[in-house]
Tab-separated table of C-alpha atoms in Angstrom:
chain	number	residue	atom	x	y	z
A	4	UNK	CA	24.663	-12.732	32.248
A	5	UNK	CA	23.636	-14.620	29.531
A	6	UNK	CA	20.325	-13.387	29.059
A	7	UNK	CA	21.962	-9.819	29.128
A	8	UNK	CA	24.488	-11.000	26.340
A	9	UNK	CA	21.396	-11.964	24.113
A	10	UNK	CA	19.715	-9.647	24.243
A	11	UNK	CA	23.172	-7.103	23.325
A	12	UNK	CA	23.483	-9.943	20.740
A	13	UNK	CA	19.938	-9.601	20.011
A	14	UNK	CA	20.304	-5.951	19.517
A	15	UNK	CA	23.096	-5.581	17.065
A	16	UNK	CA	22.048	-7.726	15.296
A	17	UNK	CA	18.444	-5.279	14.621
A	18	UNK	CA	20.663	-2.273	13.679
A	19	UNK	CA	22.758	-4.414	11.577
A	20	UNK	CA	19.902	-6.297	9.313
A	21	UNK	CA	18.454	-1.869	9.626
A	22	UNK	CA	21.067	-0.973	7.812
A	23	UNK	CA	21.538	-3.904	5.257
A	24	UNK	CA	17.775	-3.030	4.614
A	25	UNK	CA	18.640	1.122	4.128
A	26	UNK	CA	21.541	0.575	1.338
A	27	UNK	CA	20.964	1.123	-1.754
A	28	UNK	CA	20.285	-2.016	-3.873
A	29	UNK	CA	22.423	-0.284	-6.852
A	30	UNK	CA	24.095	2.572	-7.360
A	31	UNK	CA	22.397	3.338	-11.551
A	32	UNK	CA	19.425	4.359	-9.588
A	33	UNK	CA	16.359	5.197	-12.419
A	34	UNK	CA	14.701	8.386	-10.297
A	35	UNK	CA	15.637	10.091	-7.294
A	36	UNK	CA	13.466	8.893	-4.509
A	37	UNK	CA	10.371	7.441	-3.921
A	38	UNK	CA	7.061	8.890	-2.365
A	39	UNK	CA	4.102	6.493	-1.016
A	40	UNK	CA	0.138	7.931	-0.099
A	41	UNK	CA	-2.419	5.335	0.189
A	42	UNK	CA	-3.562	2.478	3.090
A	43	UNK	CA	-2.798	-0.628	4.332
A	44	UNK	CA	-1.796	-1.973	0.937
A	45	UNK	CA	1.880	0.386	1.626
A	46	UNK	CA	1.832	1.770	4.989
A	47	UNK	CA	4.692	0.408	5.878
A	48	UNK	CA	4.829	1.354	9.566
A	49	UNK	CA	2.561	4.578	9.995
A	50	UNK	CA	-0.084	3.106	12.033
A	51	UNK	CA	2.407	2.269	14.755
A	52	UNK	CA	2.676	5.690	15.749
A	53	UNK	CA	-0.968	6.683	15.663
A	54	UNK	CA	-4.034	5.906	18.238
A	55	UNK	CA	-5.799	3.359	15.560
A	56	UNK	CA	-6.850	-0.146	15.872
A	57	UNK	CA	-5.791	-1.042	12.698
A	58	UNK	CA	-2.342	-2.331	12.737
A	59	UNK	CA	0.329	-4.870	12.368
A	60	UNK	CA	2.232	-4.185	14.402
A	61	UNK	CA	2.482	-7.484	15.898
A	62	UNK	CA	3.613	-11.112	15.238
A	63	UNK	CA	2.787	-13.131	12.693
A	64	UNK	CA	3.039	-9.796	10.800
A	65	UNK	CA	6.933	-10.024	10.019
A	66	UNK	CA	7.616	-13.487	10.839
A	67	UNK	CA	9.897	-13.261	7.019
A	68	UNK	CA	11.333	-9.397	7.303
A	69	UNK	CA	14.853	-9.275	7.639
A	70	UNK	CA	15.445	-10.000	11.893
A	71	UNK	CA	11.764	-11.822	12.064
A	72	UNK	CA	10.018	-9.065	13.723
A	73	UNK	CA	6.946	-7.238	12.595
A	74	UNK	CA	7.006	-3.438	11.138
A	75	UNK	CA	3.592	-2.638	10.986
A	76	UNK	CA	3.415	-4.259	7.288
A	77	UNK	CA	0.335	-6.389	7.032
A	78	UNK	CA	2.695	-8.580	5.199
A	79	UNK	CA	4.815	-11.285	6.022
A	80	UNK	CA	7.386	-9.911	5.341
A	81	UNK	CA	8.004	-6.729	2.534
A	82	UNK	CA	5.337	-4.631	-0.094
A	83	UNK	CA	5.143	-3.874	-3.167
A	84	UNK	CA	6.412	-0.028	-2.613
A	85	UNK	CA	9.732	-1.411	-1.082
A	86	UNK	CA	9.871	-4.129	-4.367
A	87	UNK	CA	9.535	-0.347	-6.415
A	88	UNK	CA	12.410	1.068	-4.957
A	89	UNK	CA	14.852	-1.650	-5.314
A	90	UNK	CA	13.631	-1.864	-8.644
A	91	UNK	CA	14.407	1.629	-9.253
A	92	UNK	CA	17.603	0.871	-7.332
A	93	UNK	CA	17.195	2.828	-4.612
A	94	UNK	CA	16.777	0.484	-0.877
A	95	UNK	CA	15.473	-2.094	-0.329
A	96	UNK	CA	12.743	-0.788	1.556
A	97	UNK	CA	10.367	2.909	2.149
A	98	UNK	CA	10.507	3.683	4.985
A	99	UNK	CA	7.345	5.281	7.539
A	100	UNK	CA	6.980	9.517	7.909
A	101	UNK	CA	6.347	9.148	10.743
A	102	UNK	CA	9.266	6.080	12.639
A	103	UNK	CA	11.306	7.800	15.216
A	104	UNK	CA	14.058	4.891	13.868
A	105	UNK	CA	14.939	6.941	10.376
A	106	UNK	CA	15.740	10.685	9.245
A	107	UNK	CA	16.020	12.564	6.590
A	108	UNK	CA	18.882	10.443	5.384
A	109	UNK	CA	16.466	8.092	4.932
A	110	UNK	CA	13.295	10.097	3.702
A	111	UNK	CA	15.443	11.830	0.868
A	112	UNK	CA	15.595	8.838	-1.227
A	113	UNK	CA	12.392	6.349	-0.632
A	114	UNK	CA	9.308	8.168	2.560
A	115	UNK	CA	5.810	5.819	2.800
A	116	UNK	CA	2.922	9.141	4.567
A	117	UNK	CA	0.898	5.398	3.693
A	118	UNK	CA	-2.151	5.097	6.311
A	119	UNK	CA	-3.898	1.037	7.064
A	120	UNK	CA	-7.400	2.029	6.536
A	121	UNK	CA	-7.499	4.658	5.234
A	122	UNK	CA	-9.672	5.766	1.668
A	123	UNK	CA	-10.263	8.888	-0.988
A	124	UNK	CA	-12.691	9.430	1.548
A	125	UNK	CA	-12.219	10.966	4.764
A	126	UNK	CA	-15.120	9.339	6.034
A	127	UNK	CA	-13.559	6.950	5.524
A	128	UNK	CA	-10.013	7.040	7.550
A	129	UNK	CA	-12.589	7.500	10.497
A	130	UNK	CA	-13.995	4.624	10.339
A	131	UNK	CA	-10.555	3.208	12.493
A	132	UNK	CA	-9.599	6.278	13.659
A	133	UNK	CA	-6.803	6.427	10.588
A	134	UNK	CA	-4.529	9.238	9.165
A	135	UNK	CA	-6.841	11.202	5.937
A	136	UNK	CA	-5.421	11.459	2.592
A	137	UNK	CA	-5.743	15.201	3.037
A	138	UNK	CA	-3.446	14.924	6.401
A	139	UNK	CA	-1.298	12.596	4.251
A	140	UNK	CA	-0.412	15.472	2.204
A	141	UNK	CA	-0.323	17.791	4.878
A	142	UNK	CA	2.339	15.922	6.132
A	143	UNK	CA	4.302	15.569	2.993
A	144	UNK	CA	4.700	19.255	2.322
A	145	UNK	CA	6.537	19.224	6.371
A	146	UNK	CA	8.945	16.346	4.442
A	147	UNK	CA	9.410	19.088	1.874
A	148	UNK	CA	10.096	21.600	4.457
A	149	UNK	CA	12.804	19.243	5.943
A	150	UNK	CA	13.815	17.486	2.733
A	151	UNK	CA	15.006	21.867	1.520
A	152	UNK	CA	16.663	22.263	4.942
A	153	UNK	CA	18.336	19.298	4.154
A	154	UNK	CA	19.618	18.835	0.555
A	155	UNK	CA	19.137	23.256	0.269
A	156	UNK	CA	16.821	24.211	-2.457
A	157	UNK	CA	17.888	23.184	-6.041
A	158	UNK	CA	19.191	19.831	-4.701
A	159	UNK	CA	15.628	19.613	-2.943
A	160	UNK	CA	13.590	20.720	-6.515
A	161	UNK	CA	14.879	18.136	-7.808
A	162	UNK	CA	13.728	15.789	-5.996
A	163	UNK	CA	10.801	16.910	-5.670
A	164	UNK	CA	10.116	17.110	-9.745
A	165	UNK	CA	11.786	14.083	-10.919
A	166	UNK	CA	10.570	11.644	-8.145
A	167	UNK	CA	8.456	8.617	-8.385
A	168	UNK	CA	4.945	9.849	-6.821
A	169	UNK	CA	2.891	5.626	-5.632
A	170	UNK	CA	-0.176	5.928	-4.558
A	171	UNK	CA	-2.405	3.006	-3.536
A	172	UNK	CA	-6.107	3.336	-1.725
A	173	UNK	CA	-9.746	2.687	-2.015
A	174	UNK	CA	-10.623	-0.649	-1.818
A	175	UNK	CA	-11.512	0.598	1.437
A	176	UNK	CA	-13.765	3.015	0.240
A	177	UNK	CA	-15.814	0.209	-1.420
A	178	UNK	CA	-15.156	-2.252	1.663
A	179	UNK	CA	-14.964	-0.231	5.045
A	180	UNK	CA	-17.454	2.292	4.017
A	181	UNK	CA	-20.230	1.803	1.083
A	182	UNK	CA	-20.761	-1.479	2.370
A	183	UNK	CA	-20.164	-0.962	5.221
A	184	UNK	CA	-21.445	2.305	6.725
A	185	UNK	CA	-25.180	3.823	6.152
A	186	UNK	CA	-23.810	7.416	5.264
A	187	UNK	CA	-22.498	7.475	1.788
A	188	UNK	CA	-24.952	4.454	0.010
A	189	UNK	CA	-27.952	6.965	1.192
A	190	UNK	CA	-25.925	10.125	-0.406
A	191	UNK	CA	-24.741	7.748	-3.450
A	192	UNK	CA	-25.749	4.780	-5.469
A	193	UNK	CA	-22.655	2.473	-6.073
A	194	UNK	CA	-22.036	4.654	-9.687
A	195	UNK	CA	-22.426	7.784	-7.844
A	196	UNK	CA	-19.661	6.829	-5.003
A	197	UNK	CA	-17.333	5.708	-7.527
A	198	UNK	CA	-17.596	9.121	-9.580
A	199	UNK	CA	-17.899	11.123	-5.826
A	200	UNK	CA	-14.503	9.088	-5.193
A	201	UNK	CA	-12.047	9.988	-8.416
A	202	UNK	CA	-13.240	13.326	-7.809
A	203	UNK	CA	-11.105	12.945	-4.810
A	204	UNK	CA	-8.611	11.579	-6.569
A	205	UNK	CA	-8.221	14.481	-9.186
A	206	UNK	CA	-7.714	17.062	-6.652
A	207	UNK	CA	-5.213	15.104	-4.514
A	208	UNK	CA	-2.934	14.507	-7.710
A	209	UNK	CA	-3.998	18.145	-8.746
A	210	UNK	CA	-2.210	18.722	-5.440
A	211	UNK	CA	0.606	16.856	-5.557
A	212	UNK	CA	0.765	18.388	-9.022
A	213	UNK	CA	1.055	21.862	-7.567
A	214	UNK	CA	3.731	21.407	-5.242
A	215	UNK	CA	5.949	20.104	-7.795
A	216	UNK	CA	5.225	16.135	-8.241
A	217	UNK	CA	5.200	15.484	-12.202
A	218	UNK	CA	5.540	11.321	-12.161
A	219	UNK	CA	2.679	9.690	-10.386
A	220	UNK	CA	1.641	5.882	-10.551
A	221	UNK	CA	-1.988	5.879	-9.032
A	222	UNK	CA	-3.030	2.194	-8.068
A	223	UNK	CA	-6.050	0.648	-9.123
A	224	UNK	CA	-8.561	-2.047	-6.855
A	225	UNK	CA	-7.055	-5.846	-6.732
A	226	UNK	CA	-10.086	-7.748	-7.492
A	227	UNK	CA	-11.568	-7.391	-3.820
A	228	UNK	CA	-14.249	-9.994	-4.539
A	229	UNK	CA	-11.798	-12.360	-3.773
A	230	UNK	CA	-10.124	-11.218	-0.422
A	231	UNK	CA	-11.042	-14.144	1.837
A	232	UNK	CA	-12.429	-11.690	4.297
A	233	UNK	CA	-14.925	-10.874	0.986
A	234	UNK	CA	-15.547	-15.001	0.603
A	235	UNK	CA	-16.843	-15.995	3.510
A	236	UNK	CA	-19.293	-13.491	3.742
A	237	UNK	CA	-20.385	-15.156	0.067
A	238	UNK	CA	-21.580	-18.078	2.196
A	239	UNK	CA	-24.493	-18.602	0.020
A	240	UNK	CA	-22.601	-18.902	-3.011
A	241	UNK	CA	-20.090	-21.796	-2.184
A	242	UNK	CA	-17.838	-19.757	-1.143
A	243	UNK	CA	-16.625	-18.169	-4.368
A	244	UNK	CA	-15.438	-15.156	-4.777
A	245	UNK	CA	-17.919	-11.719	-4.411
A	246	UNK	CA	-18.228	-10.906	-8.313
A	247	UNK	CA	-20.285	-7.680	-8.357
A	248	UNK	CA	-17.634	-5.928	-5.717
A	249	UNK	CA	-15.131	-7.973	-7.835
A	250	UNK	CA	-17.009	-5.490	-11.039
A	251	UNK	CA	-16.299	-1.876	-8.599
A	252	UNK	CA	-13.403	-2.470	-8.849
A	253	UNK	CA	-12.789	-3.268	-12.902
A	254	UNK	CA	-15.856	-0.420	-13.003
A	255	UNK	CA	-13.765	1.931	-11.028
A	256	UNK	CA	-9.914	0.910	-12.553
A	257	UNK	CA	-11.475	2.113	-15.540
A	258	UNK	CA	-13.089	5.212	-14.822
A	259	UNK	CA	-9.477	5.831	-12.704
A	260	UNK	CA	-7.686	4.940	-16.575
A	261	UNK	CA	-10.363	7.830	-17.556
A	262	UNK	CA	-9.100	10.196	-15.112
A	263	UNK	CA	-5.009	9.504	-15.536
A	264	UNK	CA	-5.706	10.531	-19.162
A	265	UNK	CA	-7.729	13.942	-18.550
A	266	UNK	CA	-5.013	14.785	-15.607
A	267	UNK	CA	-2.392	14.413	-18.584
A	268	UNK	CA	-4.212	16.963	-21.140
A	269	UNK	CA	-4.688	19.081	-18.606
A	270	UNK	CA	-1.745	19.155	-16.647
A	271	UNK	CA	2.002	19.756	-18.343
A	272	UNK	CA	4.629	17.788	-17.778
A	273	UNK	CA	2.716	15.640	-15.477
A	274	UNK	CA	3.810	11.936	-16.723
A	275	UNK	CA	0.819	10.192	-14.738
A	276	UNK	CA	0.157	6.310	-15.637
A	277	UNK	CA	-2.058	3.426	-14.108
A	278	UNK	CA	-0.634	0.934	-11.901
A	279	UNK	CA	-3.712	-1.402	-12.348
A	280	UNK	CA	-2.897	-5.843	-9.694
A	281	UNK	CA	-5.899	-6.862	-11.348
A	282	UNK	CA	-6.257	-8.362	-14.283
A	283	UNK	CA	-2.395	-10.189	-12.343
A	284	UNK	CA	-3.905	-10.143	-8.595
A	285	UNK	CA	-7.461	-12.436	-10.734
A	286	UNK	CA	-5.184	-14.766	-12.480
A	287	UNK	CA	-3.026	-15.431	-10.383
A	288	UNK	CA	-6.327	-16.811	-8.020
A	289	UNK	CA	-7.819	-18.631	-11.265
A	290	UNK	CA	-4.391	-20.305	-11.096
A	291	UNK	CA	-2.744	-20.122	-8.382
A	292	UNK	CA	0.019	-23.104	-9.503
A	293	UNK	CA	0.695	-21.080	-12.987
A	294	UNK	CA	2.201	-18.394	-10.193
A	295	UNK	CA	3.875	-21.830	-8.021
A	296	UNK	CA	0.845	-21.055	-5.570
A	297	UNK	CA	-1.227	-23.942	-3.759
A	298	UNK	CA	-3.310	-21.961	-1.745
A	299	UNK	CA	-5.038	-18.853	-3.311
A	300	UNK	CA	-9.154	-18.924	-1.457
A	301	UNK	CA	-7.604	-18.529	2.392
A	302	UNK	CA	-5.033	-16.662	4.644
A	303	UNK	CA	-1.568	-17.749	5.168
A	304	UNK	CA	-2.268	-17.070	9.153
A	305	UNK	CA	-6.080	-18.041	9.223
A	306	UNK	CA	-6.920	-21.493	10.931
A	307	UNK	CA	-8.104	-23.439	7.904
A	308	UNK	CA	-11.002	-21.397	7.924
A	309	UNK	CA	-12.576	-18.798	6.435
A	310	UNK	CA	-11.285	-16.030	7.764
A	311	UNK	CA	-13.091	-13.160	9.419
A	312	UNK	CA	-10.963	-10.428	10.838
A	313	UNK	CA	-9.523	-7.164	9.116
A	314	UNK	CA	-6.397	-8.611	9.912
A	315	UNK	CA	-4.007	-11.686	11.881
A	316	UNK	CA	-4.470	-12.833	15.441
A	317	UNK	CA	-1.830	-11.785	17.858
A	318	UNK	CA	-3.583	-14.359	20.663
A	319	UNK	CA	-3.448	-17.011	17.681
A	320	UNK	CA	0.008	-17.784	15.881
A	321	UNK	CA	-1.101	-20.126	14.084
A	322	UNK	CA	0.189	-19.934	10.657
A	323	UNK	CA	0.673	-22.527	7.303
A	324	UNK	CA	4.175	-23.212	7.356
A	325	UNK	CA	5.347	-21.504	4.338
A	326	UNK	CA	3.050	-18.306	3.300
A	327	UNK	CA	4.833	-18.746	-0.469
A	328	UNK	CA	2.646	-21.179	-0.943
A	329	UNK	CA	-0.311	-18.999	-0.411
A	330	UNK	CA	-2.012	-15.710	-2.258
A	331	UNK	CA	-3.348	-14.650	0.932
A	332	UNK	CA	-1.426	-13.492	4.767
A	333	UNK	CA	-4.229	-12.352	5.722
A	334	UNK	CA	-7.795	-11.738	5.470
A	335	UNK	CA	-6.780	-8.521	3.291
A	336	UNK	CA	-3.670	-8.707	2.810
A	337	UNK	CA	-1.213	-10.475	0.129
A	338	UNK	CA	1.649	-11.954	1.053
A	339	UNK	CA	5.702	-10.847	0.694
A	340	UNK	CA	5.653	-13.287	-2.731
A	341	UNK	CA	1.903	-12.332	-4.147
A	342	UNK	CA	3.348	-8.439	-3.829
A	343	UNK	CA	6.642	-8.720	-5.232
A	344	UNK	CA	4.438	-10.670	-9.062
A	345	UNK	CA	2.588	-7.241	-8.272
A	346	UNK	CA	5.554	-5.006	-8.502
A	347	UNK	CA	7.394	-7.063	-11.242
A	348	UNK	CA	4.613	-6.301	-13.267
A	349	UNK	CA	3.429	-2.570	-13.018
A	350	UNK	CA	7.910	-2.353	-13.135
A	351	UNK	CA	7.604	-3.620	-16.200
A	352	UNK	CA	4.094	-2.299	-17.531
A	353	UNK	CA	3.063	0.881	-15.923
A	354	UNK	CA	6.474	2.537	-14.415
A	355	UNK	CA	8.719	0.926	-16.972
A	356	UNK	CA	8.814	4.441	-18.379
A	357	UNK	CA	10.425	5.742	-15.273
A	358	UNK	CA	12.255	3.143	-14.213
A	359	UNK	CA	13.822	1.503	-17.642
């Protein structure tokens, strides 16, 4: 009897937590909605609902999320787009489109189509069997139809044109695809591959524009050579950051910046910005104590050594006691606190024109 009572109480608490998170953060929203495309840096749980190994729907993920539960975010808590949504005066989380716990009343103000493990290149999505970028766009088209049915054409068109479209991907194209699989390396030099990806990014943004999007944040690459996963591979250099990978990130971000300028000239009324996490992230890694961090080189959910896997190990629940002291949560992804700092940075810089 006691067990049944406890289960009922737990279920009620979970429902209360979900309702709390779906309350608006403020009433003076700067944009009507946030619409998210990308990879694990912004996936809020879509991969929970597809057949793939690239999931984080198990502990210790989500341990610092309200309710202490894994949501499918590759974090101990919330991620950058959740914080951007809150800063915009919308809700405190951006729900995953494939999550049946949410419906159009939730998605009308925030929706995430992102899929962990994906990239610009379809071949990147194939590595772990996740949702390719073109499929995310197909889901968005489906969402538009549902939005029009829910709000009516006039209101829906207003949301579509005034919403902030946040994209974050590209890291997997290099780390999972180009440097791991032979196909693209046999076809392209690293610079040619970057140009190839920028071409896909241009087509993607142009597609969104043709579907009505006008305010678009194109996400830059972080210093991917400093991820614990990559430092592990740099044993010959004392597990320092892989500077060659960081240089690729810098070069690719420069190409994306060129694309942003090109699109703003070519497409009438579009406003594209580059939300670049590279410098703030690198400063945190170089001077962790200046930001209140203690550990920059290894992940919170590691076992004290450099983490070798893509994600935390569900069978080894050893994690650090306080994730706020760590820049990285797992071998690939930042902690909630790091993501909050990155979100604050882009809100005050690249996104200020949309959210001021």
